[in-house]
Coordinates of C-alpha atoms and ligand atoms in Angstrom, one line a residue:
R400 CA 11.4 -18.5 12.1
S401 CA 13.6 -19.8 15.1
K402 CA 17.0 -21.7 14.4
S403 CA 16.2 -24.1 17.0
A404 CA 13.0 -25.5 15.3
G405 CA 14.7 -27.5 12.5
R406 CA 13.4 -28.1 9.2
N407 CA 10.6 -30.2 10.0
C408 CA 7.4 -30.2 7.4
F409 CA 5.5 -27.9 9.9
T410 CA 8.0 -25.4 10.0
I411 CA 8.3 -25.2 5.9
Y412 CA 4.5 -25.1 6.1
D413 CA 4.8 -22.1 8.2
E414 CA 7.2 -20.4 6.5
A415 CA 5.5 -21.0 3.0
M416 CA 2.2 -19.8 4.8
S417 CA 4.0 -16.5 6.2
A418 CA 5.5 -15.9 2.8
E419 CA 2.4 -16.1 1.1
L420 CA 0.8 -13.8 3.6
E421 CA 3.9 -11.2 3.3
A422 CA 3.4 -11.1 -0.2
R423 CA -0.2 -10.6 0.2
N424 CA 0.1 -7.9 2.7
T425 CA 2.9 -6.0 0.5
L426 CA 0.4 -6.3 -2.6
E427 CA -2.6 -5.0 -0.4
G428 CA -0.5 -2.1 1.1
D429 CA 0.9 -1.4 -2.6
L430 CA -2.9 -1.5 -3.8
R431 CA -4.1 1.0 -1.0
D432 CA -1.2 3.3 -2.3
A433 CA -2.3 2.7 -6.1
I434 CA -5.6 4.1 -5.2
A435 CA -4.5 7.1 -3.2
Q436 CA -1.7 8.0 -5.6
C437 CA -3.6 7.4 -9.0
Q438 CA -1.7 4.4 -10.3
L439 CA -5.1 2.9 -11.4
E440 CA -6.0 3.5 -15.4
V441 CA -9.0 2.7 -17.4
H442 CA -8.5 1.2 -20.7
Y443 CA -11.2 1.0 -23.1
Q444 CA -12.4 -2.1 -25.6
P445 CA -15.1 -1.5 -28.2
F446 CA -18.1 -3.6 -28.8
V447 CA -19.7 -3.6 -32.1
D448 CA -23.2 -4.3 -33.5
A449 CA -22.4 -7.8 -35.4
L450 CA -24.3 -7.4 -38.4
S451 CA -23.1 -3.8 -39.4
G452 CA -20.0 -3.7 -37.8
V453 CA -20.8 -0.3 -36.5
R454 CA -19.3 0.5 -33.1
R455 CA -21.6 0.9 -30.5
G456 CA -19.6 1.6 -27.4
F457 CA -16.8 0.5 -25.1
E458 CA -16.2 -1.5 -21.9
A459 CA -14.1 0.0 -19.3
L460 CA -11.5 -2.5 -17.9
V461 CA -9.3 -1.3 -15.1
R462 CA -5.4 -1.7 -15.1
W463 CA -2.7 -0.7 -12.3
R464 CA 0.3 1.1 -13.6
H465 CA 2.6 -0.4 -10.7
P466 CA 5.8 1.6 -10.1
T467 CA 8.3 -1.2 -10.3
R468 CA 6.2 -4.2 -11.6
G469 CA 4.7 -2.5 -14.9
L470 CA 1.0 -2.8 -16.1
I471 CA -1.0 -5.2 -14.0
P472 CA -4.1 -6.9 -15.4
P473 CA -7.0 -7.0 -13.0
D474 CA -7.2 -10.9 -12.9
Q475 CA -4.0 -10.0 -10.7
F476 CA -5.5 -7.6 -8.1
I477 CA -9.5 -7.8 -8.2
S478 CA -9.8 -10.8 -6.3
L479 CA -7.6 -9.0 -3.7
A480 CA -9.5 -5.7 -3.8
E481 CA -12.9 -7.7 -3.0
E482 CA -11.3 -9.7 0.0
T483 CA -9.8 -6.3 1.6
G484 CA -13.1 -4.2 0.7
L485 CA -10.7 -1.9 -1.5
I486 CA -13.0 -2.7 -4.7
V487 CA -15.3 -0.3 -3.1
P488 CA -13.0 2.8 -3.5
L489 CA -11.3 1.3 -6.9
G490 CA -14.7 0.6 -8.3
E491 CA -16.0 4.3 -7.5
F492 CA -13.1 5.3 -9.2
V493 CA -13.3 3.4 -12.3
L494 CA -17.0 4.4 -12.6
R495 CA -16.2 7.8 -12.3
R496 CA -13.6 7.9 -14.7
A497 CA -15.4 5.8 -17.4
C498 CA -18.4 8.3 -16.9
A499 CA -16.3 11.3 -17.1
D500 CA -14.5 9.9 -20.1
A501 CA -17.5 8.6 -22.1
A502 CA -19.3 12.2 -21.5
G503 CA -16.8 13.7 -24.2
W504 CA -17.3 10.7 -26.8
P505 CA -20.1 11.0 -29.7
S506 CA -23.4 10.4 -28.1
D507 CA -24.6 7.4 -29.7
L508 CA -21.6 5.5 -27.9
M509 CA -22.4 3.4 -24.8
V510 CA -19.8 2.9 -21.7
A511 CA -20.0 -0.6 -20.0
V512 CA -18.5 -0.9 -16.2
N513 CA -18.1 -4.1 -14.5
L514 CA -19.5 -3.8 -10.6
S515 CA -18.2 -6.4 -8.3
P516 CA -20.7 -8.0 -5.9
I517 CA -18.8 -6.8 -3.1
Q518 CA -19.9 -3.3 -4.1
F519 CA -23.4 -4.5 -4.3
K520 CA -23.4 -4.8 -0.7
E521 CA -22.6 -1.2 0.0
A522 CA -25.9 1.3 0.8
E523 CA -24.2 4.1 -0.8
L524 CA -23.8 2.6 -3.9
F525 CA -27.1 3.8 -5.8
D526 CA -26.2 7.3 -4.7
M527 CA -22.5 7.1 -5.7
I528 CA -23.8 5.9 -9.2
C529 CA -26.1 8.8 -9.4
A530 CA -23.3 11.1 -8.5
A531 CA -20.9 10.0 -11.0
L532 CA -23.6 10.5 -13.7
A533 CA -24.7 13.8 -12.4
D534 CA -20.8 15.2 -11.9
S535 CA -19.8 13.8 -15.4
G536 CA -23.2 14.8 -17.2
L537 CA -23.4 11.3 -18.6
P538 CA -26.9 10.5 -19.5
P539 CA -27.9 7.4 -17.4
Q540 CA -29.0 5.6 -20.9
R541 CA -25.5 5.5 -21.9
L542 CA -24.2 3.8 -18.9
E543 CA -24.2 0.0 -18.9
I544 CA -23.5 -2.1 -16.0
E545 CA -22.1 -5.6 -16.2
I546 CA -22.5 -7.9 -13.0
T547 CA -21.9 -11.7 -12.9
E548 CA -24.2 -14.5 -12.2
S549 CA -23.0 -14.7 -8.4
V550 CA -25.0 -11.5 -7.9
L551 CA -28.1 -13.5 -8.7
L552 CA -27.2 -16.1 -6.2
E553 CA -26.4 -14.4 -3.1
R554 CA -28.7 -11.7 -1.6
A555 CA -31.0 -12.2 -4.5
V556 CA -34.0 -10.2 -3.0
E557 CA -31.7 -7.2 -2.3
N558 CA -30.0 -7.6 -5.6
H559 CA -32.9 -7.7 -7.5
A560 CA -34.5 -4.5 -6.0
F561 CA -31.3 -2.7 -6.4
M562 CA -31.2 -3.9 -10.0
E563 CA -34.5 -2.6 -10.6
R564 CA -33.7 0.8 -9.2
L565 CA -30.8 1.1 -11.5
K566 CA -33.0 0.3 -14.4
S567 CA -35.7 2.7 -13.3
I568 CA -33.2 5.6 -14.0
G569 CA -32.5 4.4 -17.5
I570 CA -29.3 2.6 -16.8
E571 CA -28.8 -0.8 -19.0
L572 CA -28.0 -4.0 -17.4
A573 CA -25.6 -6.7 -18.6
L574 CA -25.1 -10.2 -17.4
D575 CA -21.5 -11.0 -17.6
D576 CA -19.4 -14.1 -18.3
F577 CA -22.8 -16.0 -19.0
G578 CA -22.4 -19.7 -18.9
T579 CA -19.5 -19.8 -16.7
G580 CA -21.4 -19.7 -13.1
Y581 CA -24.0 -22.1 -11.5
S582 CA -26.8 -20.1 -11.9
S583 CA -30.2 -21.9 -13.0
L584 CA -32.0 -20.4 -16.2
S585 CA -34.9 -19.4 -14.1
Y586 CA -32.8 -16.6 -12.6
L587 CA -32.6 -15.3 -16.2
T588 CA -36.4 -14.4 -16.2
A589 CA -36.5 -12.9 -12.8
F590 CA -33.7 -10.5 -13.0
P591 CA -34.3 -7.3 -15.4
F592 CA -31.3 -7.6 -17.7
D593 CA -31.0 -6.3 -21.2
K594 CA -28.1 -8.0 -22.4
I595 CA -26.3 -11.3 -21.9
K596 CA -22.7 -11.6 -22.7
I597 CA -21.7 -15.0 -23.7
D598 CA -18.3 -15.9 -21.9
K599 CA -15.5 -16.4 -24.5
S600 CA -14.7 -19.9 -23.3
F601 CA -17.8 -20.8 -25.4
I602 CA -16.4 -18.8 -28.6
R603 CA -12.8 -20.2 -28.1
N604 CA -14.3 -23.6 -29.2
L605 CA -16.9 -22.3 -31.8
T606 CA -14.9 -22.9 -35.1
H607 CA -13.9 -26.6 -34.0
Q608 CA -16.9 -27.9 -32.1
P609 CA -20.5 -27.9 -33.5
R610 CA -21.6 -28.4 -29.7
S611 CA -20.6 -25.0 -28.9
S612 CA -22.9 -23.6 -31.9
A613 CA -25.4 -25.4 -30.4
I614 CA -24.9 -23.8 -26.9
I615 CA -24.8 -19.8 -28.4
S616 CA -27.9 -20.8 -30.7
A617 CA -29.7 -22.0 -27.5
I618 CA -28.6 -18.7 -25.5
V619 CA -29.6 -16.7 -28.4
T620 CA -33.0 -18.2 -28.6
L621 CA -33.4 -17.8 -25.1
A622 CA -32.4 -14.5 -25.0
R623 CA -34.8 -13.4 -28.1
G624 CA -37.8 -15.1 -25.7
L625 CA -36.9 -12.8 -22.9
D626 CA -36.2 -9.7 -24.8
M627 CA -32.5 -9.5 -24.1
S628 CA -29.9 -8.9 -26.4
V629 CA -26.8 -10.9 -26.6
T630 CA -22.8 -10.1 -27.0
A631 CA -20.2 -12.7 -27.7
E632 CA -17.2 -11.7 -25.8
G633 CA -13.6 -12.6 -27.0
V634 CA -14.2 -12.9 -30.4
E635 CA -10.4 -13.3 -32.2
T636 CA -10.7 -14.5 -35.6
C637 CA -13.1 -13.8 -38.8
E638 CA -14.2 -17.5 -38.7
E639 CA -15.7 -17.1 -35.3
F640 CA -17.3 -13.3 -35.9
E641 CA -18.9 -14.9 -39.3
R642 CA -20.1 -18.0 -37.5
L643 CA -21.5 -15.8 -34.9
K644 CA -23.3 -13.5 -37.3
V645 CA -25.0 -16.6 -38.8
L646 CA -25.9 -17.6 -35.0
G647 CA -27.6 -14.4 -34.5
V648 CA -25.8 -12.7 -31.8
N649 CA -26.2 -8.8 -31.4
F650 CA -23.1 -7.6 -30.4
A651 CA -19.1 -8.7 -30.7
Q652 CA -16.4 -7.9 -28.6
G653 CA -12.9 -9.2 -29.0
Y654 CA -9.1 -8.6 -30.2
L655 CA -10.4 -9.0 -33.6
L656 CA -12.6 -5.7 -33.2
G657 CA -10.2 -4.0 -30.8
R658 CA -8.2 -4.7 -27.9
P659 CA -8.5 -2.6 -24.7
Q660 CA -6.3 0.6 -24.9
P661 CA -6.0 3.7 -23.1
I662 CA -8.6 6.7 -24.3
E663 CA -5.6 8.5 -25.8
G664 CA -5.2 5.8 -28.5
I665 CA -8.9 5.8 -29.8
Q666 CA -10.1 7.5 -32.7
F667 CA -13.4 8.7 -32.0
D668 CA -14.1 10.9 -35.1
E669 CA -13.7 8.4 -38.1
Q670 CA -14.1 11.8 -40.4
A671 CA -11.4 13.1 -39.3
K672 CA -8.8 10.3 -40.5
P673 CA -6.9 11.1 -43.6
S674 CA -9.1 9.6 -46.3
R675 CA -7.8 7.9 -49.6
R676 CA -8.8 10.8 -51.6
D677 CA -6.2 13.0 -49.6
A678 CA -3.5 10.5 -50.5
A679 CA -4.4 10.5 -54.1
Ligands
C2E1750 P1 -14.6 -9.1 -18.3 O1 -15.4 -8.2 -17.6 O2 -15.3 -10.7 -18.5 O3 -13.7 -8.6 -19.4 C1 -13.5 -9.3 -20.7 C2 -11.9 -9.5 -20.5 O4 -11.7 -10.2 -21.6 C3 -11.0 -8.5 -20.5 O5 -10.0 -9.1 -19.7 C4 -10.6 -8.4 -21.8 O6 -9.4 -7.8 -22.0 C5 -10.4 -9.8 -22.4 N1 -10.8 -9.9 -24.0 C6 -11.5 -9.3 -24.6 N2 -11.2 -9.7 -25.6 C7 -10.5 -10.8 -25.9 C8 -10.3 -11.8 -26.6 O7 -10.5 -11.8 -28.0 N3 -9.6 -13.0 -26.4 C9 -9.3 -12.8 -24.8 N4 -8.5 -14.0 -24.5 N5 -9.4 -12.0 -24.2 C10 -10.2 -11.2 -24.5 P2 -9.0 -8.1 -18.6 O8 -9.3 -6.7 -18.8 O9 -7.7 -8.7 -18.2 O10 -10.4 -8.3 -17.6 C11 -10.7 -9.3 -16.7 C12 -11.7 -9.3 -15.8 O11 -11.5 -8.4 -14.6 C13 -12.9 -8.6 -16.4 O12 -13.6 -9.7 -17.3 C14 -13.8 -8.5 -15.0 O13 -14.5 -9.5 -14.5 C15 -12.6 -7.8 -14.1 N6 -12.6 -6.3 -14.3 C16 -11.8 -5.6 -15.2 N7 -11.9 -4.4 -14.8 C17 -12.9 -4.4 -13.7 C18 -13.4 -3.2 -12.8 O14 -13.3 -2.0 -13.1 N8 -14.2 -3.7 -11.7 C19 -14.4 -5.1 -11.6 N9 -15.1 -5.3 -10.6 N10 -13.9 -6.0 -12.4 C20 -13.2 -5.5 -13.4
MG1751 MG1 -17.1 -7.4 -18.2
MG1752 MG1 -16.9 -11.1 -19.3
MG1753 MG1 -14.8 -11.7 -16.1

């Protein structure tokens, strides 16, 4: 900062630090504005029944339509939102948007919403979820909440009670990114999950490494024993999809089956599509 300080390594370190801090502060301010100015969008990615290929629902995934930087993916701002507490209003926006959108879909389709562990610390979370359901008219049975393993490790007693409350009103619970965290398998038995989502890193190696098949097969067996269903995330190729069916996963999600997209791009009424017969 000061001209007389000279270019010793301490100053360089300081400058790098303050540049990073400044960039962060800018991004934080921008994110605050983004929430206030409705620059956040919710995109939807389908998941299908693995055996029949029938679409069962969509996962809501947030994106930030930045005025100068374009569309920013969640990996670039969720952790900042968590550190600054902005995840609370952001998460409320996504949940309300997703419930409102899903209320207009055919009634056999679910909507899955990701919740951050930080949101779990909010005393008002349960009331907020109930209000989002009531305001949108979405039946709780059509809402699935996705949480990651970290929720099982921290504040386990409180979080367990909270999950039981969600279940008691009919909301489904999915354990997201399974296999990437550090939780012990015994946690699985203790928490009331309906579904395990196997992280895409396991799917990626599936067709090349027999060991990945063994892991998925073990997860499927475990889930069955616990009366939970299994979703494979990140399914990109037909080979992966075929292999996963043989391994017995219940649901599949990934670019092969559909990319996340704005609601306007989603075709809901299959019957409304022009058929072959019309063209003939
Ligand atoms: P996630 O919940 O595990 O969501 C799945 C991610 O995998 C999405 O990334 C999706 O676009 C991506 N994906 C889906 N299919 C494929 C595939 O075939 N190949 C590959 N390579 N990727 C695939 P996205 O949308 O960038 O979201 C990243 C993460 O950000 C999410 O991971 C979730 O943890 C977090 N996130 C997204 N939206 C929200 C939100 O509203 N709230 C919270 N708390 N977290 C969110
Ligand atoms: Mg998810
Ligand atoms: Mg995931
Ligand atoms: Mg994730």
